[in-house]
Amino acid sequence: SDLGLIYRQRDGYYYPLNNQAAAISSLLKMEAEHLNIKTACNIDIIKIVKENGLFKIITDGYVYEAEAVILATGSKADEKTGSDGSGYKIALDMGCSVKRPLPALVQLKSDNKFCKIMAGVRSTGTVKIYIDGEEISRDTGEIQYTDYGISGIPVFQVSRFAVRGVFEKKKVTAAIDMISDIEYDDIASDIEMRIKREPQKTIEQFFAGIVNKKLVSAAAKSINADINMSVGEAGKEMCFLIVKQLKNFIFNITGYKGFENAQVCQGGIELSQINPDTMESLNTKGLYFAGEIVDVDGKCGGYNLQWAFSSGHLAGLMSSRSKNIERR
């Protein structure tokens, strides 16, 4: 607000009044220029070394010297934005420990043979992630079914656990309740009455008012049921089995999309090496960290941005106790 940004609130979130995210960066850049803060863009940092109490930031054209450095290079997620993972190498060269970066908030791959049948469907449901048989995480919302597996915000929310599990070669499964708005007992009693009233309808027609026909087809095929069979012929037990499949459709998770598809990364600078009150390295005085290069990742909804803002603000305040010196 002090810089001239007028904002509005919606559902607990804050937005610029003009709905342009670029307004934030523009105002910050203008303020930096007003304060005579120098910026140098589009340069490659080759390495950073500390000699005689000063950091030397060696680039492809200049050597900068400073009493303090904030390493805020991002992760490897969405490399086209500039986060190419180079910050990890800089940190490793400076003696930091880095937890293996992996994609987070990302699509999951499955070898389920019915994926192609369901591809293209968007439907509200609940996804649960199991690691070696134990439920680790769950989320509800619009799930997207694809020819390679599952996607959508609920899948993104639980993906970090699935990705880590697959990477560690554990058994990872996703169980999706495709009709999470209604309990099994409620729908079962309704189905029993409808079978008596509408025995001539095919399985596909019978479930059409409950869930997308592609999902019905996949659920039916998974128990070897013919969707063109009438429910009168199929009987209530087969219909109940289809409902159970719709309530608990299993995807064996075999992989995940890469960094180029991930919204953020998990992993990064080990938290045990950082003073949480200052964001300063416990091993190298004057070295600070901020944002996604640190082993912190959150759900969708602005949490990762909030971490970037909060850690950057703290690192900026604490590191400004030292005076940066720039030299040719």
Coordinates of C-alpha atoms in Angstrom, one line a residue:
S1 CA 0.0 0.0 0.0
D2 CA 2.8 2.4 0.8
L3 CA 4.2 1.9 -2.7
G4 CA 0.8 2.7 -4.3
L5 CA -0.8 -0.7 -4.7
I6 CA -4.5 -0.8 -4.3
Y7 CA -5.7 -4.3 -3.6
R8 CA -8.9 -6.3 -3.0
Q9 CA -9.8 -9.4 -1.1
R10 CA -11.6 -12.5 -2.4
D11 CA -12.2 -15.6 -0.4
G12 CA -9.3 -14.7 1.9
Y13 CA -6.9 -14.0 -0.9
Y14 CA -5.4 -10.7 -1.9
Y15 CA -5.2 -9.4 -5.5
P16 CA -4.0 -6.2 -7.1
L17 CA -7.1 -4.2 -8.0
N18 CA -6.1 -4.3 -11.7
N19 CA -5.8 -8.1 -11.6
Q20 CA -2.2 -7.8 -13.0
A21 CA 0.5 -9.7 -11.1
A22 CA 3.1 -7.7 -13.0
A23 CA 2.0 -4.7 -10.9
I24 CA 3.7 -6.1 -7.9
S25 CA 7.1 -6.6 -9.5
S26 CA 6.8 -3.2 -11.3
L27 CA 6.2 -1.4 -8.0
L28 CA 9.1 -3.2 -6.3
K29 CA 11.4 -2.4 -9.2
M30 CA 10.5 1.3 -9.2
E31 CA 11.1 1.5 -5.4
A32 CA 14.5 -0.2 -5.8
E33 CA 15.5 2.3 -8.5
H34 CA 14.2 5.2 -6.2
L35 CA 16.5 3.8 -3.4
N36 CA 19.5 3.6 -5.9
I37 CA 19.7 -0.1 -5.5
K38 CA 21.6 -1.6 -8.4
T39 CA 20.4 -4.6 -10.3
A40 CA 22.2 -6.7 -12.9
C41 CA 20.0 -9.0 -15.0
N42 CA 20.8 -11.7 -17.6
I43 CA 24.2 -12.6 -16.2
D44 CA 25.5 -16.1 -15.4
I45 CA 27.0 -16.6 -11.9
I46 CA 29.9 -19.0 -12.3
K47 CA 30.6 -19.5 -8.6
I48 CA 30.7 -17.8 -5.2
V49 CA 33.7 -18.0 -2.9
K50 CA 34.4 -16.4 0.5
E51 CA 37.9 -15.0 1.1
N52 CA 39.1 -12.8 3.9
G53 CA 35.6 -12.3 5.2
L54 CA 34.2 -11.2 1.8
F55 CA 32.1 -13.1 -0.7
K56 CA 33.3 -12.9 -4.3
I57 CA 30.5 -13.5 -6.8
I58 CA 32.2 -14.5 -10.0
T59 CA 30.1 -13.9 -13.1
D60 CA 30.7 -14.1 -16.8
G61 CA 31.8 -10.5 -16.9
Y62 CA 32.3 -9.0 -13.5
V63 CA 33.4 -10.0 -10.0
Y64 CA 31.2 -8.6 -7.2
E65 CA 32.3 -8.4 -3.6
A66 CA 29.9 -8.3 -0.7
E67 CA 29.7 -8.9 3.0
A68 CA 26.5 -10.8 2.7
V69 CA 24.8 -12.8 -0.1
I70 CA 21.2 -14.0 -0.4
L71 CA 20.9 -17.1 -2.5
A72 CA 17.4 -17.0 -4.0
T73 CA 17.7 -18.8 -7.3
G74 CA 14.6 -20.9 -7.2
S75 CA 14.5 -24.6 -7.9
K76 CA 14.3 -26.6 -11.1
A77 CA 10.6 -26.3 -11.6
D78 CA 9.4 -24.8 -14.9
E79 CA 12.8 -24.0 -16.2
K80 CA 11.5 -21.6 -18.9
T81 CA 11.0 -19.1 -16.1
G82 CA 14.7 -19.2 -15.4
S83 CA 14.9 -21.6 -12.5
D84 CA 17.4 -24.0 -14.0
G85 CA 18.7 -25.5 -10.8
S86 CA 22.0 -23.7 -11.0
G87 CA 21.6 -22.5 -7.4
Y88 CA 22.0 -26.0 -6.1
K89 CA 25.4 -26.3 -7.6
I90 CA 26.4 -22.9 -6.2
A91 CA 25.3 -24.1 -2.7
L92 CA 27.0 -27.4 -3.0
D93 CA 30.3 -25.7 -4.0
M94 CA 29.9 -23.6 -0.9
G95 CA 29.7 -26.6 1.3
C96 CA 25.9 -26.8 1.8
S97 CA 23.9 -30.0 1.9
V98 CA 21.1 -30.3 -0.6
K99 CA 18.2 -32.7 -0.3
R100 CA 17.6 -34.3 -3.7
P101 CA 15.2 -32.0 -5.6
L102 CA 12.1 -33.7 -7.0
P103 CA 8.9 -32.3 -8.7
A104 CA 6.0 -31.3 -6.5
L105 CA 2.5 -30.0 -7.5
V106 CA 2.8 -32.2 -10.6
Q107 CA 0.8 -34.8 -12.6
L108 CA 1.0 -38.5 -11.7
K109 CA 1.5 -41.4 -14.2
S110 CA -0.2 -44.8 -13.9
D111 CA -0.1 -48.1 -15.7
N112 CA -3.8 -48.5 -15.2
K113 CA -5.1 -50.0 -18.5
F114 CA -8.3 -48.0 -18.3
C115 CA -6.6 -44.5 -18.3
K116 CA -7.2 -44.1 -22.1
I117 CA -11.0 -44.8 -21.6
M118 CA -11.2 -42.0 -19.0
A119 CA -8.9 -39.5 -20.7
G120 CA -10.4 -36.1 -21.1
V121 CA -12.8 -36.3 -18.1
R122 CA -12.9 -33.7 -15.4
S123 CA -14.9 -34.7 -12.4
T124 CA -15.1 -33.9 -8.7
G125 CA -13.7 -36.5 -6.5
T126 CA -11.4 -37.4 -3.6
V127 CA -7.9 -38.8 -4.2
K128 CA -6.0 -40.6 -1.5
I129 CA -2.3 -41.5 -1.7
Y130 CA -1.1 -44.8 -0.1
I131 CA 2.6 -45.5 0.4
D132 CA 3.2 -49.2 1.1
G133 CA -0.4 -49.6 2.0
E134 CA -0.6 -46.7 4.5
E135 CA -2.7 -43.6 3.6
I136 CA -0.4 -40.6 3.6
S137 CA -2.5 -37.8 2.1
R138 CA -5.9 -37.0 0.6
D139 CA -7.6 -34.0 -1.2
T140 CA -10.9 -33.3 -2.8
G141 CA -11.7 -31.2 -5.9
E142 CA -11.8 -31.5 -9.7
I143 CA -9.7 -34.4 -10.8
Q144 CA -8.6 -34.6 -14.4
Y145 CA -8.2 -38.1 -16.0
T146 CA -5.6 -38.3 -18.7
D147 CA -4.2 -41.0 -21.0
Y148 CA -1.1 -41.3 -18.9
G149 CA -2.7 -41.0 -15.4
I150 CA -4.3 -38.3 -13.2
S151 CA -4.0 -34.6 -12.9
G152 CA -5.9 -31.6 -11.5
I153 CA -5.4 -29.5 -8.3
P154 CA -6.4 -32.4 -5.8
V155 CA -3.7 -34.6 -7.5
F156 CA -1.2 -31.7 -7.3
Q157 CA -1.9 -31.3 -3.6
V158 CA -1.0 -34.9 -2.8
S159 CA 1.7 -35.4 -5.5
R160 CA 4.7 -34.5 -3.4
F161 CA 4.2 -37.7 -1.3
A162 CA 3.6 -39.9 -4.4
V163 CA 6.7 -38.5 -6.1
R164 CA 8.9 -39.1 -3.2
G165 CA 7.5 -42.6 -2.7
V166 CA 8.1 -43.6 -6.4
F167 CA 11.6 -42.1 -6.2
E168 CA 12.3 -44.2 -3.2
K169 CA 10.9 -47.3 -5.0
K170 CA 8.0 -47.8 -2.6
K171 CA 4.6 -49.1 -3.7
V172 CA 2.5 -46.0 -4.4
T173 CA -1.2 -46.2 -5.2
A174 CA -3.9 -43.6 -5.6
A175 CA -7.4 -44.5 -4.6
I176 CA -10.1 -42.2 -6.1
D177 CA -13.6 -41.8 -4.9
M178 CA -15.3 -40.6 -8.1
I179 CA -18.6 -40.0 -6.3
S180 CA -17.3 -38.5 -3.0
D181 CA -20.5 -36.4 -2.5
I182 CA -22.6 -39.4 -1.6
E183 CA -22.0 -42.3 0.8
Y184 CA -22.0 -45.9 -0.4
D185 CA -25.0 -46.9 1.8
D186 CA -27.1 -44.0 0.5
I187 CA -26.4 -44.7 -3.2
A188 CA -26.8 -48.5 -2.7
S189 CA -30.3 -48.2 -1.3
D190 CA -31.2 -45.8 -4.1
I191 CA -29.8 -48.2 -6.8
E192 CA -31.8 -51.2 -5.4
M193 CA -35.0 -49.2 -5.8
R194 CA -34.1 -48.0 -9.2
I195 CA -33.3 -51.4 -10.6
K196 CA -36.8 -52.5 -9.8
R197 CA -38.2 -49.4 -11.4
E198 CA -35.9 -49.2 -14.5
P199 CA -34.7 -52.8 -15.2
Q200 CA -34.6 -52.1 -18.9
K201 CA -31.8 -49.5 -18.7
T202 CA -28.3 -50.5 -19.7
I203 CA -25.5 -50.1 -17.1
E204 CA -24.3 -47.0 -19.0
Q205 CA -27.7 -45.5 -19.0
F206 CA -28.5 -46.4 -15.4
F207 CA -25.4 -44.6 -14.0
A208 CA -25.6 -41.6 -16.5
G209 CA -27.2 -39.3 -13.9
I210 CA -24.5 -40.1 -11.3
V211 CA -21.1 -39.9 -13.0
N212 CA -19.5 -39.4 -16.4
K213 CA -20.2 -42.4 -18.7
K214 CA -16.4 -42.8 -19.4
L215 CA -15.9 -43.4 -15.7
V216 CA -18.8 -45.8 -15.6
S217 CA -17.3 -47.6 -18.5
A218 CA -13.9 -47.9 -16.8
A219 CA -15.5 -49.1 -13.5
A220 CA -17.6 -51.7 -15.3
K221 CA -14.8 -53.0 -17.4
S222 CA -12.6 -53.3 -14.3
I223 CA -15.0 -56.0 -13.0
N224 CA -15.6 -57.5 -16.5
A225 CA -19.1 -56.1 -16.7
D226 CA -20.7 -55.2 -20.1
I227 CA -22.0 -51.6 -20.0
N228 CA -24.6 -52.5 -22.6
M229 CA -26.1 -55.1 -20.4
S230 CA -29.4 -54.2 -18.8
V231 CA -29.4 -53.7 -15.0
G232 CA -32.2 -56.1 -14.7
E233 CA -30.0 -58.8 -16.3
A234 CA -26.9 -57.7 -14.4
G235 CA -28.6 -57.7 -11.0
K236 CA -28.1 -55.5 -8.0
E237 CA -24.9 -57.3 -6.9
M238 CA -23.0 -56.3 -10.1
C239 CA -24.4 -52.8 -9.8
F240 CA -23.1 -52.6 -6.2
L241 CA -19.7 -53.8 -7.4
I242 CA -19.6 -51.0 -10.0
V243 CA -20.5 -48.5 -7.2
K244 CA -17.6 -49.9 -5.1
Q245 CA -15.3 -49.4 -8.0
L246 CA -16.5 -45.8 -8.5
K247 CA -16.0 -45.2 -4.8
N248 CA -12.5 -46.7 -4.7
F249 CA -10.9 -46.8 -8.1
I250 CA -7.2 -47.8 -7.8
F251 CA -4.4 -46.3 -9.8
N252 CA -0.9 -47.9 -9.5
I253 CA 1.4 -44.8 -9.6
T254 CA 4.4 -45.7 -11.6
G255 CA 5.9 -42.2 -12.3
Y256 CA 5.3 -38.5 -12.5
K257 CA 5.8 -35.6 -15.0
G258 CA 9.2 -33.9 -15.0
F259 CA 10.4 -30.6 -13.7
E260 CA 9.1 -28.8 -16.8
N261 CA 5.6 -29.6 -15.7
A262 CA 6.0 -29.1 -12.0
Q263 CA 4.8 -25.9 -10.4
V264 CA 7.3 -26.2 -7.5
C265 CA 10.0 -28.6 -6.3
Q266 CA 10.5 -30.4 -3.1
G267 CA 14.0 -30.8 -1.7
G268 CA 16.7 -28.2 -1.7
I269 CA 19.0 -26.6 1.0
E270 CA 18.6 -28.7 4.2
L271 CA 16.7 -26.9 6.8
S272 CA 19.0 -28.2 9.5
Q273 CA 21.7 -25.9 8.1
I274 CA 19.6 -22.7 8.3
N275 CA 18.9 -20.4 11.3
P276 CA 15.1 -20.0 11.1
D277 CA 15.2 -16.7 12.9
T278 CA 17.4 -15.1 10.2
M279 CA 17.6 -17.4 7.2
E280 CA 21.4 -17.3 7.6
S281 CA 23.5 -20.4 6.9
L282 CA 24.7 -22.0 10.1
N283 CA 27.9 -23.0 8.3
T284 CA 28.8 -19.8 6.4
K285 CA 28.3 -16.5 8.1
G286 CA 26.9 -13.9 5.8
L287 CA 25.2 -16.4 3.5
Y288 CA 21.4 -16.3 3.5
F289 CA 18.7 -18.2 1.7
A290 CA 15.2 -17.4 0.5
G291 CA 12.4 -19.0 -1.5
E292 CA 12.2 -22.3 -3.3
I293 CA 15.9 -23.2 -3.2
V294 CA 15.2 -24.1 0.5
D295 CA 13.6 -27.5 1.3
V296 CA 10.2 -26.0 1.8
D297 CA 7.2 -26.6 -0.4
G298 CA 3.5 -26.1 0.1
K299 CA 0.1 -26.8 -1.4
C300 CA -1.6 -24.8 -4.2
G301 CA -3.3 -21.6 -3.0
G302 CA -0.5 -19.1 -2.6
Y303 CA 1.5 -20.9 0.1
N304 CA 4.7 -21.2 -2.0
L305 CA 4.5 -17.5 -2.9
Q306 CA 3.9 -16.7 0.8
W307 CA 7.0 -18.7 1.7
A308 CA 9.0 -16.8 -1.0
F309 CA 7.8 -13.4 0.3
S310 CA 8.3 -14.2 4.0
S311 CA 11.7 -15.8 3.7
G312 CA 12.9 -13.1 1.3
H313 CA 11.7 -10.4 3.6
L314 CA 13.4 -11.9 6.6
A315 CA 16.7 -12.6 4.7
G316 CA 16.6 -9.1 3.4
L317 CA 16.3 -7.5 6.8
M318 CA 18.9 -9.7 8.4
S319 CA 21.5 -9.5 5.6
S320 CA 21.1 -5.7 5.4
R321 CA 23.0 -5.5 8.7
S322 CA 26.1 -5.9 6.4
K323 CA 27.0 -3.4 3.8
N324 CA 27.3 -4.8 0.3
I325 CA 30.3 -3.6 -1.7
E326 CA 30.3 -3.9 -5.5
R327 CA 33.6 -3.8 -7.4
R328 CA 34.6 -4.2 -11.0

